[in-house]
Amino acid sequence: MSAQANSIVEARFSPKLKVYFWISGALILIATVAGILLLPFWVILGGWWASRYHASLSCRLTERSVVVGKGVFFKQELTIPLDKIQDISIREGRCWAPWGC
């Protein structure tokens, strides 16, 4: 039986996150001198990276844990047992408002 088979709920992430990732990367590059030189590459490849990163995001609730995955080049998966979770906080910054996320 695979780990996918015992999932209770799986999260879906808004496609608007792709735009947020792309713009965030561009703003970080604009803020640095070396980044300004890399900005043309980001304009060309940033959309591809943002789409791949969005596709790699996963979050699922199983009977005993929450499993969170991400990564384009280096995949990461974090399994958090439910009995270890003490508090959940959600932070939404002002940057999210224009994208409706």
PDB file of N, CA and C in Angstrom, residues 1-99:
ATOM      1  N   MET A   1       0.854  -1.173   0.000  1.00  0.00           N
ATOM      2  CA  MET A   1       0.000   0.000   0.000  1.00  0.00           C
ATOM      3  C   MET A   1       0.899   1.235   0.000  1.00  0.00           C
ATOM      4  N   SER A   2       0.669   2.143  -0.914  1.00  0.00           N
ATOM      5  CA  SER A   2       1.510   3.331  -1.012  1.00  0.00           C
ATOM      6  C   SER A   2       1.068   4.396  -0.028  1.00  0.00           C
ATOM      7  N   ALA A   3       1.944   5.400   0.142  1.00  0.00           N
ATOM      8  CA  ALA A   3       1.628   6.505   1.053  1.00  0.00           C
ATOM      9  C   ALA A   3       0.455   7.320   0.524  1.00  0.00           C
ATOM     10  N   GLN A   4       0.277   7.348  -0.788  1.00  0.00           N
ATOM     11  CA  GLN A   4      -0.823   8.091  -1.389  1.00  0.00           C
ATOM     12  C   GLN A   4      -2.165   7.444  -1.050  1.00  0.00           C
ATOM     13  N   ALA A   5      -2.178   6.137  -0.874  1.00  0.00           N
ATOM     14  CA  ALA A   5      -3.432   5.413  -0.686  1.00  0.00           C
ATOM     15  C   ALA A   5      -4.110   5.754   0.643  1.00  0.00           C
ATOM     16  N   ASN A   6      -3.346   6.069   1.683  1.00  0.00           N
ATOM     17  CA  ASN A   6      -3.969   6.333   2.968  1.00  0.00           C
ATOM     18  C   ASN A   6      -4.120   7.831   3.252  1.00  0.00           C
ATOM     19  N   SER A   7      -4.061   8.659   2.224  1.00  0.00           N
ATOM     20  CA  SER A   7      -4.260  10.097   2.399  1.00  0.00           C
ATOM     21  C   SER A   7      -5.723  10.384   2.693  1.00  0.00           C
ATOM     22  N   ILE A   8      -5.958  11.245   3.669  1.00  0.00           N
ATOM     23  CA  ILE A   8      -7.314  11.663   4.011  1.00  0.00           C
ATOM     24  C   ILE A   8      -7.688  12.884   3.173  1.00  0.00           C
ATOM     25  N   VAL A   9      -6.788  13.861   3.142  1.00  0.00           N
ATOM     26  CA  VAL A   9      -7.019  15.100   2.394  1.00  0.00           C
ATOM     27  C   VAL A   9      -5.719  15.509   1.725  1.00  0.00           C
ATOM     28  N   GLU A  10      -5.808  16.011   0.498  1.00  0.00           N
ATOM     29  CA  GLU A  10      -4.646  16.577  -0.188  1.00  0.00           C
ATOM     30  C   GLU A  10      -4.923  18.028  -0.514  1.00  0.00           C
ATOM     31  N   ALA A  11      -3.924  18.869  -0.298  1.00  0.00           N
ATOM     32  CA  ALA A  11      -4.082  20.308  -0.554  1.00  0.00           C
ATOM     33  C   ALA A  11      -3.852  20.605  -2.028  1.00  0.00           C
ATOM     34  N   ARG A  12      -4.549  21.629  -2.513  1.00  0.00           N
ATOM     35  CA  ARG A  12      -4.314  22.158  -3.859  1.00  0.00           C
ATOM     36  C   ARG A  12      -3.876  23.601  -3.700  1.00  0.00           C
ATOM     37  N   PHE A  13      -2.859  23.991  -4.433  1.00  0.00           N
ATOM     38  CA  PHE A  13      -2.324  25.337  -4.349  1.00  0.00           C
ATOM     39  C   PHE A  13      -2.784  26.153  -5.546  1.00  0.00           C
ATOM     40  N   SER A  14      -3.106  27.408  -5.287  1.00  0.00           N
ATOM     41  CA  SER A  14      -3.618  28.305  -6.324  1.00  0.00           C
ATOM     42  C   SER A  14      -2.577  28.513  -7.428  1.00  0.00           C
ATOM     43  N   PRO A  15      -3.013  28.514  -8.691  1.00  0.00           N
ATOM     44  CA  PRO A  15      -2.091  28.808  -9.795  1.00  0.00           C
ATOM     45  C   PRO A  15      -1.528  30.229  -9.721  1.00  0.00           C
ATOM     46  N   LYS A  16      -2.173  31.103  -8.944  1.00  0.00           N
ATOM     47  CA  LYS A  16      -1.686  32.470  -8.789  1.00  0.00           C
ATOM     48  C   LYS A  16      -0.336  32.502  -8.069  1.00  0.00           C
ATOM     49  N   LEU A  17       0.014  31.427  -7.392  1.00  0.00           N
ATOM     50  CA  LEU A  17       1.314  31.353  -6.725  1.00  0.00           C
ATOM     51  C   LEU A  17       2.458  31.419  -7.725  1.00  0.00           C
ATOM     52  N   LYS A  18       2.247  30.922  -8.946  1.00  0.00           N
ATOM     53  CA  LYS A  18       3.302  30.969  -9.962  1.00  0.00           C
ATOM     54  C   LYS A  18       3.715  32.409 -10.234  1.00  0.00           C
ATOM     55  N   VAL A  19       2.734  33.294 -10.371  1.00  0.00           N
ATOM     56  CA  VAL A  19       3.012  34.713 -10.610  1.00  0.00           C
ATOM     57  C   VAL A  19       3.725  35.311  -9.401  1.00  0.00           C
ATOM     58  N   TYR A  20       3.272  34.953  -8.213  1.00  0.00           N
ATOM     59  CA  TYR A  20       3.897  35.455  -6.991  1.00  0.00           C
ATOM     60  C   TYR A  20       5.357  35.023  -6.911  1.00  0.00           C
ATOM     61  N   PHE A  21       5.654  33.760  -7.198  1.00  0.00           N
ATOM     62  CA  PHE A  21       7.033  33.273  -7.164  1.00  0.00           C
ATOM     63  C   PHE A  21       7.898  34.019  -8.177  1.00  0.00           C
ATOM     64  N   TRP A  22       7.367  34.219  -9.391  1.00  0.00           N
ATOM     65  CA  TRP A  22       8.122  34.885 -10.447  1.00  0.00           C
ATOM     66  C   TRP A  22       8.426  36.329 -10.066  1.00  0.00           C
ATOM     67  N   ILE A  23       7.434  37.052  -9.580  1.00  0.00           N
ATOM     68  CA  ILE A  23       7.630  38.455  -9.201  1.00  0.00           C
ATOM     69  C   ILE A  23       8.542  38.565  -7.978  1.00  0.00           C
ATOM     70  N   SER A  24       8.397  37.658  -7.022  1.00  0.00           N
ATOM     71  CA  SER A  24       9.274  37.682  -5.838  1.00  0.00           C
ATOM     72  C   SER A  24      10.736  37.509  -6.243  1.00  0.00           C
ATOM     73  N   GLY A  25      10.992  36.579  -7.129  1.00  0.00           N
ATOM     74  CA  GLY A  25      12.358  36.369  -7.616  1.00  0.00           C
ATOM     75  C   GLY A  25      12.899  37.588  -8.326  1.00  0.00           C
ATOM     76  N   ALA A  26      12.060  38.226  -9.149  1.00  0.00           N
ATOM     77  CA  ALA A  26      12.492  39.427  -9.869  1.00  0.00           C
ATOM     78  C   ALA A  26      12.802  40.561  -8.901  1.00  0.00           C
ATOM     79  N   LEU A  27      11.976  40.736  -7.882  1.00  0.00           N
ATOM     80  CA  LEU A  27      12.212  41.810  -6.907  1.00  0.00           C
ATOM     81  C   LEU A  27      13.491  41.583  -6.116  1.00  0.00           C
ATOM     82  N   ILE A  28      13.774  40.346  -5.789  1.00  0.00           N
ATOM     83  CA  ILE A  28      15.016  40.031  -5.071  1.00  0.00           C
ATOM     84  C   ILE A  28      16.222  40.350  -5.960  1.00  0.00           C
ATOM     85  N   LEU A  29      16.137  40.002  -7.235  1.00  0.00           N
ATOM     86  CA  LEU A  29      17.241  40.287  -8.147  1.00  0.00           C
ATOM     87  C   LEU A  29      17.422  41.794  -8.354  1.00  0.00           C
ATOM     88  N   ILE A  30      16.344  42.531  -8.438  1.00  0.00           N
ATOM     89  CA  ILE A  30      16.421  43.979  -8.627  1.00  0.00           C
ATOM     90  C   ILE A  30      17.064  44.649  -7.417  1.00  0.00           C
ATOM     91  N   ALA A  31      16.884  44.076  -6.243  1.00  0.00           N
ATOM     92  CA  ALA A  31      17.398  44.668  -5.006  1.00  0.00           C
ATOM     93  C   ALA A  31      18.912  44.513  -4.854  1.00  0.00           C
ATOM     94  N   THR A  32      19.549  43.696  -5.667  1.00  0.00           N
ATOM     95  CA  THR A  32      20.995  43.483  -5.543  1.00  0.00           C
ATOM     96  C   THR A  32      21.697  43.887  -6.836  1.00  0.00           C
ATOM     97  N   VAL A  33      22.938  44.303  -6.706  1.00  0.00           N
ATOM     98  CA  VAL A  33      23.710  44.726  -7.881  1.00  0.00           C
ATOM     99  C   VAL A  33      23.960  43.539  -8.806  1.00  0.00           C
ATOM    100  N   ALA A  34      24.390  42.418  -8.262  1.00  0.00           N
ATOM    101  CA  ALA A  34      24.645  41.236  -9.084  1.00  0.00           C
ATOM    102  C   ALA A  34      23.345  40.705  -9.676  1.00  0.00           C
ATOM    103  N   GLY A  35      22.255  40.867  -8.941  1.00  0.00           N
ATOM    104  CA  GLY A  35      20.962  40.385  -9.421  1.00  0.00           C
ATOM    105  C   GLY A  35      20.471  41.114 -10.648  1.00  0.00           C
ATOM    106  N   ILE A  36      20.811  42.401 -10.768  1.00  0.00           N
ATOM    107  CA  ILE A  36      20.400  43.167 -11.950  1.00  0.00           C
ATOM    108  C   ILE A  36      21.010  42.550 -13.201  1.00  0.00           C
ATOM    109  N   LEU A  37      22.232  42.045 -13.086  1.00  0.00           N
ATOM    110  CA  LEU A  37      22.871  41.384 -14.225  1.00  0.00           C
ATOM    111  C   LEU A  37      22.179  40.060 -14.570  1.00  0.00           C
ATOM    112  N   LEU A  38      21.621  39.413 -13.561  1.00  0.00           N
ATOM    113  CA  LEU A  38      20.951  38.126 -13.775  1.00  0.00           C
ATOM    114  C   LEU A  38      19.478  38.270 -14.149  1.00  0.00           C
ATOM    115  N   LEU A  39      18.936  39.464 -14.053  1.00  0.00           N
ATOM    116  CA  LEU A  39      17.509  39.691 -14.305  1.00  0.00           C
ATOM    117  C   LEU A  39      17.056  39.232 -15.693  1.00  0.00           C
ATOM    118  N   PRO A  40      17.822  39.481 -16.770  1.00  0.00           N
ATOM    119  CA  PRO A  40      17.370  38.977 -18.085  1.00  0.00           C
ATOM    120  C   PRO A  40      17.199  37.448 -18.124  1.00  0.00           C
ATOM    121  N   PHE A  41      18.073  36.727 -17.421  1.00  0.00           N
ATOM    122  CA  PHE A  41      17.940  35.270 -17.360  1.00  0.00           C
ATOM    123  C   PHE A  41      16.686  34.872 -16.586  1.00  0.00           C
ATOM    124  N   TRP A  42      16.379  35.629 -15.517  1.00  0.00           N
ATOM    125  CA  TRP A  42      15.187  35.345 -14.723  1.00  0.00           C
ATOM    126  C   TRP A  42      13.928  35.587 -15.541  1.00  0.00           C
ATOM    127  N   VAL A  43      13.936  36.649 -16.341  1.00  0.00           N
ATOM    128  CA  VAL A  43      12.769  36.953 -17.179  1.00  0.00           C
ATOM    129  C   VAL A  43      12.495  35.780 -18.119  1.00  0.00           C
ATOM    130  N   ILE A  44      13.556  35.171 -18.637  1.00  0.00           N
ATOM    131  CA  ILE A  44      13.397  34.052 -19.574  1.00  0.00           C
ATOM    132  C   ILE A  44      13.088  32.743 -18.837  1.00  0.00           C
ATOM    133  N   LEU A  45      13.843  32.431 -17.794  1.00  0.00           N
ATOM    134  CA  LEU A  45      13.729  31.128 -17.126  1.00  0.00           C
ATOM    135  C   LEU A  45      12.874  31.128 -15.860  1.00  0.00           C
ATOM    136  N   GLY A  46      12.559  32.287 -15.327  1.00  0.00           N
ATOM    137  CA  GLY A  46      11.812  32.368 -14.075  1.00  0.00           C
ATOM    138  C   GLY A  46      10.421  31.773 -14.164  1.00  0.00           C
ATOM    139  N   GLY A  47       9.753  31.971 -15.294  1.00  0.00           N
ATOM    140  CA  GLY A  47       8.419  31.401 -15.478  1.00  0.00           C
ATOM    141  C   GLY A  47       8.452  29.882 -15.463  1.00  0.00           C
ATOM    142  N   TRP A  48       9.472  29.321 -16.109  1.00  0.00           N
ATOM    143  CA  TRP A  48       9.631  27.865 -16.114  1.00  0.00           C
ATOM    144  C   TRP A  48       9.852  27.365 -14.689  1.00  0.00           C
ATOM    145  N   TRP A  49      10.775  28.030 -13.951  1.00  0.00           N
ATOM    146  CA  TRP A  49      11.061  27.606 -12.583  1.00  0.00           C
ATOM    147  C   TRP A  49       9.821  27.727 -11.699  1.00  0.00           C
ATOM    148  N   ALA A  50       9.089  28.851 -11.812  1.00  0.00           N
ATOM    149  CA  ALA A  50       7.900  29.059 -10.981  1.00  0.00           C
ATOM    150  C   ALA A  50       6.852  27.979 -11.252  1.00  0.00           C
ATOM    151  N   SER A  51       6.675  27.611 -12.520  1.00  0.00           N
ATOM    152  CA  SER A  51       5.708  26.546 -12.861  1.00  0.00           C
ATOM    153  C   SER A  51       6.139  25.202 -12.287  1.00  0.00           C
ATOM    154  N   ARG A  52       7.421  24.902 -12.411  1.00  0.00           N
ATOM    155  CA  ARG A  52       7.930  23.624 -11.880  1.00  0.00           C
ATOM    156  C   ARG A  52       7.844  23.586 -10.347  1.00  0.00           C
ATOM    157  N   TYR A  53       8.168  24.707  -9.698  1.00  0.00           N
ATOM    158  CA  TYR A  53       8.106  24.752  -8.240  1.00  0.00           C
ATOM    159  C   TYR A  53       6.661  24.595  -7.771  1.00  0.00           C
ATOM    160  N   HIS A  54       5.749  25.275  -8.449  1.00  0.00           N
ATOM    161  CA  HIS A  54       4.323  25.159  -8.095  1.00  0.00           C
ATOM    162  C   HIS A  54       3.852  23.710  -8.254  1.00  0.00           C
ATOM    163  N   ALA A  55       4.273  23.072  -9.330  1.00  0.00           N
ATOM    164  CA  ALA A  55       3.884  21.680  -9.565  1.00  0.00           C
ATOM    165  C   ALA A  55       4.475  20.741  -8.508  1.00  0.00           C
ATOM    166  N   SER A  56       5.611  21.119  -7.928  1.00  0.00           N
ATOM    167  CA  SER A  56       6.252  20.246  -6.941  1.00  0.00           C
ATOM    168  C   SER A  56       5.667  20.406  -5.536  1.00  0.00           C
ATOM    169  N   LEU A  57       4.895  21.461  -5.300  1.00  0.00           N
ATOM    170  CA  LEU A  57       4.319  21.672  -3.972  1.00  0.00           C
ATOM    171  C   LEU A  57       3.262  20.613  -3.672  1.00  0.00           C
ATOM    172  N   SER A  58       3.348  20.027  -2.510  1.00  0.00           N
ATOM    173  CA  SER A  58       2.341  19.049  -2.102  1.00  0.00           C
ATOM    174  C   SER A  58       2.166  19.102  -0.593  1.00  0.00           C
ATOM    175  N   CYS A  59       0.963  18.815  -0.174  1.00  0.00           N
ATOM    176  CA  CYS A  59       0.665  18.738   1.250  1.00  0.00           C
ATOM    177  C   CYS A  59      -0.504  17.775   1.406  1.00  0.00           C
ATOM    178  N   ARG A  60      -0.311  16.761   2.203  1.00  0.00           N
ATOM    179  CA  ARG A  60      -1.401  15.805   2.401  1.00  0.00           C
ATOM    180  C   ARG A  60      -1.472  15.379   3.859  1.00  0.00           C
ATOM    181  N   LEU A  61      -2.678  15.129   4.262  1.00  0.00           N
ATOM    182  CA  LEU A  61      -2.964  14.682   5.618  1.00  0.00           C
ATOM    183  C   LEU A  61      -3.239  13.194   5.570  1.00  0.00           C
ATOM    184  N   THR A  62      -2.489  12.448   6.362  1.00  0.00           N
ATOM    185  CA  THR A  62      -2.731  11.009   6.470  1.00  0.00           C
ATOM    186  C   THR A  62      -3.327  10.741   7.845  1.00  0.00           C
ATOM    187  N   GLU A  63      -3.549   9.485   8.142  1.00  0.00           N
ATOM    188  CA  GLU A  63      -4.133   9.135   9.428  1.00  0.00           C
ATOM    189  C   GLU A  63      -3.231   9.493  10.604  1.00  0.00           C
ATOM    190  N   ARG A  64      -1.925   9.536  10.369  1.00  0.00           N
ATOM    191  CA  ARG A  64      -0.997   9.761  11.474  1.00  0.00           C
ATOM    192  C   ARG A  64      -0.069  10.960  11.300  1.00  0.00           C
ATOM    193  N   SER A  65      -0.072  11.603  10.126  1.00  0.00           N
ATOM    194  CA  SER A  65       0.892  12.676   9.915  1.00  0.00           C
ATOM    195  C   SER A  65       0.437  13.655   8.828  1.00  0.00           C
ATOM    196  N   VAL A  66       1.163  14.758   8.762  1.00  0.00           N
ATOM    197  CA  VAL A  66       1.039  15.726   7.676  1.00  0.00           C
ATOM    198  C   VAL A  66       2.323  15.614   6.876  1.00  0.00           C
ATOM    199  N   VAL A  67       2.204  15.449   5.562  1.00  0.00           N
ATOM    200  CA  VAL A  67       3.363  15.291   4.702  1.00  0.00           C
ATOM    201  C   VAL A  67       3.411  16.482   3.752  1.00  0.00           C
ATOM    202  N   VAL A  68       4.527  17.216   3.788  1.00  0.00           N
ATOM    203  CA  VAL A  68       4.707  18.404   2.967  1.00  0.00           C
ATOM    204  C   VAL A  68       5.897  18.165   2.050  1.00  0.00           C
ATOM    205  N   GLY A  69       5.710  18.438   0.751  1.00  0.00           N
ATOM    206  CA  GLY A  69       6.782  18.240  -0.214  1.00  0.00           C
ATOM    207  C   GLY A  69       6.978  19.464  -1.080  1.00  0.00           C
ATOM    208  N   LYS A  70       8.225  19.665  -1.544  1.00  0.00           N
ATOM    209  CA  LYS A  70       8.545  20.777  -2.437  1.00  0.00           C
ATOM    210  C   LYS A  70       9.893  20.525  -3.074  1.00  0.00           C
ATOM    211  N   GLY A  71      10.220  21.330  -4.097  1.00  0.00           N
ATOM    212  CA  GLY A  71      11.548  21.283  -4.694  1.00  0.00           C
ATOM    213  C   GLY A  71      11.533  21.044  -6.183  1.00  0.00           C
ATOM    214  N   VAL A  72      12.375  21.792  -6.895  1.00  0.00           N
ATOM    215  CA  VAL A  72      12.521  21.621  -8.334  1.00  0.00           C
ATOM    216  C   VAL A  72      13.729  20.739  -8.608  1.00  0.00           C
ATOM    217  N   PHE A  73      14.888  21.169  -8.166  1.00  0.00           N
ATOM    218  CA  PHE A  73      16.115  20.413  -8.400  1.00  0.00           C
ATOM    219  C   PHE A  73      16.426  19.449  -7.261  1.00  0.00           C
ATOM    220  N   PHE A  74      16.121  19.854  -6.049  1.00  0.00           N
ATOM    221  CA  PHE A  74      16.355  19.030  -4.868  1.00  0.00           C
ATOM    222  C   PHE A  74      15.023  18.835  -4.165  1.00  0.00           C
ATOM    223  N   LYS A  75      14.463  17.664  -4.267  1.00  0.00           N
ATOM    224  CA  LYS A  75      13.157  17.360  -3.675  1.00  0.00           C
ATOM    225  C   LYS A  75      13.298  17.218  -2.163  1.00  0.00           C
ATOM    226  N   GLN A  76      12.343  17.800  -1.457  1.00  0.00           N
ATOM    227  CA  GLN A  76      12.299  17.679  -0.004  1.00  0.00           C
ATOM    228  C   GLN A  76      10.913  17.197   0.394  1.00  0.00           C
ATOM    229  N   GLU A  77      10.871  16.320   1.369  1.00  0.00           N
ATOM    230  CA  GLU A  77       9.595  15.874   1.911  1.00  0.00           C
ATOM    231  C   GLU A  77       9.717  15.848   3.421  1.00  0.00           C
ATOM    232  N   LEU A  78       8.809  16.534   4.075  1.00  0.00           N
ATOM    233  CA  LEU A  78       8.809  16.634   5.529  1.00  0.00           C
ATOM    234  C   LEU A  78       7.560  15.941   6.050  1.00  0.00           C
ATOM    235  N   THR A  79       7.746  14.975   6.930  1.00  0.00           N
ATOM    236  CA  THR A  79       6.632  14.264   7.542  1.00  0.00           C
ATOM    237  C   THR A  79       6.547  14.681   9.009  1.00  0.00           C
ATOM    238  N   ILE A  80       5.400  15.224   9.386  1.00  0.00           N
ATOM    239  CA  ILE A  80       5.197  15.703  10.752  1.00  0.00           C
ATOM    240  C   ILE A  80       4.123  14.834  11.407  1.00  0.00           C
ATOM    241  N   PRO A  81       4.473  14.063  12.426  1.00  0.00           N
ATOM    242  CA  PRO A  81       3.468  13.256  13.124  1.00  0.00           C
ATOM    243  C   PRO A  81       2.416  14.154  13.781  1.00  0.00           C
ATOM    244  N   LEU A  82       1.152  13.761  13.699  1.00  0.00           N
ATOM    245  CA  LEU A  82       0.074  14.567  14.266  1.00  0.00           C
ATOM    246  C   LEU A  82       0.206  14.756  15.770  1.00  0.00           C
ATOM    247  N   ASP A  83       0.754  13.767  16.469  1.00  0.00           N
ATOM    248  CA  ASP A  83       0.881  13.911  17.922  1.00  0.00           C
ATOM    249  C   ASP A  83       1.985  14.896  18.320  1.00  0.00           C
ATOM    250  N   LYS A  84       2.813  15.331  17.369  1.00  0.00           N
ATOM    251  CA  LYS A  84       3.856  16.324  17.652  1.00  0.00           C
ATOM    252  C   LYS A  84       3.404  17.748  17.357  1.00  0.00           C
ATOM    253  N   ILE A  85       2.279  17.920  16.676  1.00  0.00           N
ATOM    254  CA  ILE A  85       1.789  19.252  16.337  1.00  0.00           C
ATOM    255  C   ILE A  85       1.099  19.857  17.554  1.00  0.00           C
ATOM    256  N   GLN A  86       1.591  21.034  17.973  1.00  0.00           N
ATOM    257  CA  GLN A  86       1.020  21.712  19.130  1.00  0.00           C
ATOM    258  C   GLN A  86       0.245  22.954  18.738  1.00  0.00           C
ATOM    259  N   ASP A  87       0.661  23.611  17.671  1.00  0.00           N
ATOM    260  CA  ASP A  87       0.031  24.867  17.287  1.00  0.00           C
ATOM    261  C   ASP A  87       0.185  25.051  15.774  1.00  0.00           C
ATOM    262  N   ILE A  88      -0.812  25.666  15.172  1.00  0.00           N
ATOM    263  CA  ILE A  88      -0.756  25.991  13.750  1.00  0.00           C
ATOM    264  C   ILE A  88      -1.039  27.476  13.616  1.00  0.00           C
ATOM    265  N   SER A  89      -0.147  28.185  12.977  1.00  0.00           N
ATOM    266  CA  SER A  89      -0.380  29.611  12.741  1.00  0.00           C
ATOM    267  C   SER A  89      -0.262  29.868  11.244  1.00  0.00           C
ATOM    268  N   ILE A  90      -1.101  30.746  10.752  1.00  0.00           N
ATOM    269  CA  ILE A  90      -1.107  31.099   9.334  1.00  0.00           C
ATOM    270  C   ILE A  90      -0.785  32.578   9.228  1.00  0.00           C
ATOM    271  N   ARG A  91       0.229  32.901   8.443  1.00  0.00           N
ATOM    272  CA  ARG A  91       0.616  34.292   8.255  1.00  0.00           C
ATOM    273  C   ARG A  91       0.371  34.672   6.802  1.00  0.00           C
ATOM    274  N   GLU A  92      -0.352  35.744   6.599  1.00  0.00           N
ATOM    275  CA  GLU A  92      -0.580  36.274   5.269  1.00  0.00           C
ATOM    276  C   GLU A  92      -0.056  37.696   5.238  1.00  0.00           C
ATOM    277  N   GLY A  93       0.926  37.928   4.422  1.00  0.00           N
ATOM    278  CA  GLY A  93       1.476  39.268   4.305  1.00  0.00           C
ATOM    279  C   GLY A  93       0.669  40.114   3.341  1.00  0.00           C
ATOM    280  N   ARG A  94       0.989  41.387   3.328  1.00  0.00           N
ATOM    281  CA  ARG A  94       0.310  42.302   2.417  1.00  0.00           C
ATOM    282  C   ARG A  94       0.627  41.985   0.967  1.00  0.00           C
ATOM    283  N   CYS A  95       1.736  41.333   0.727  1.00  0.00           N
ATOM    284  CA  CYS A  95       2.134  41.007  -0.642  1.00  0.00           C
ATOM    285  C   CYS A  95       1.165  40.033  -1.309  1.00  0.00           C
ATOM    286  N   TRP A  96       0.440  39.251  -0.524  1.00  0.00           N
ATOM    287  CA  TRP A  96      -0.475  38.258  -1.089  1.00  0.00           C
ATOM    288  C   TRP A  96      -1.767  38.863  -1.605  1.00  0.00           C
ATOM    289  N   ALA A  97      -2.154  40.023  -1.089  1.00  0.00           N
ATOM    290  CA  ALA A  97      -3.457  40.619  -1.421  1.00  0.00           C
ATOM    291  C   ALA A  97      -3.689  40.816  -2.928  1.00  0.00           C
ATOM    292  N   PRO A  98      -2.737  41.338  -3.695  1.00  0.00           N
ATOM    293  CA  PRO A  98      -3.019  41.542  -5.126  1.00  0.00           C
ATOM    294  C   PRO A  98      -3.299  40.249  -5.888  1.00  0.00           C
ATOM    295  N   TRP A  99      -2.781  39.135  -5.400  1.00  0.00           N
ATOM    296  CA  TRP A  99      -2.990  37.862  -6.089  1.00  0.00           C
ATOM    297  C   TRP A  99      -4.193  37.109  -5.560  1.00  0.00           C
TER     298      TRP A  99
END
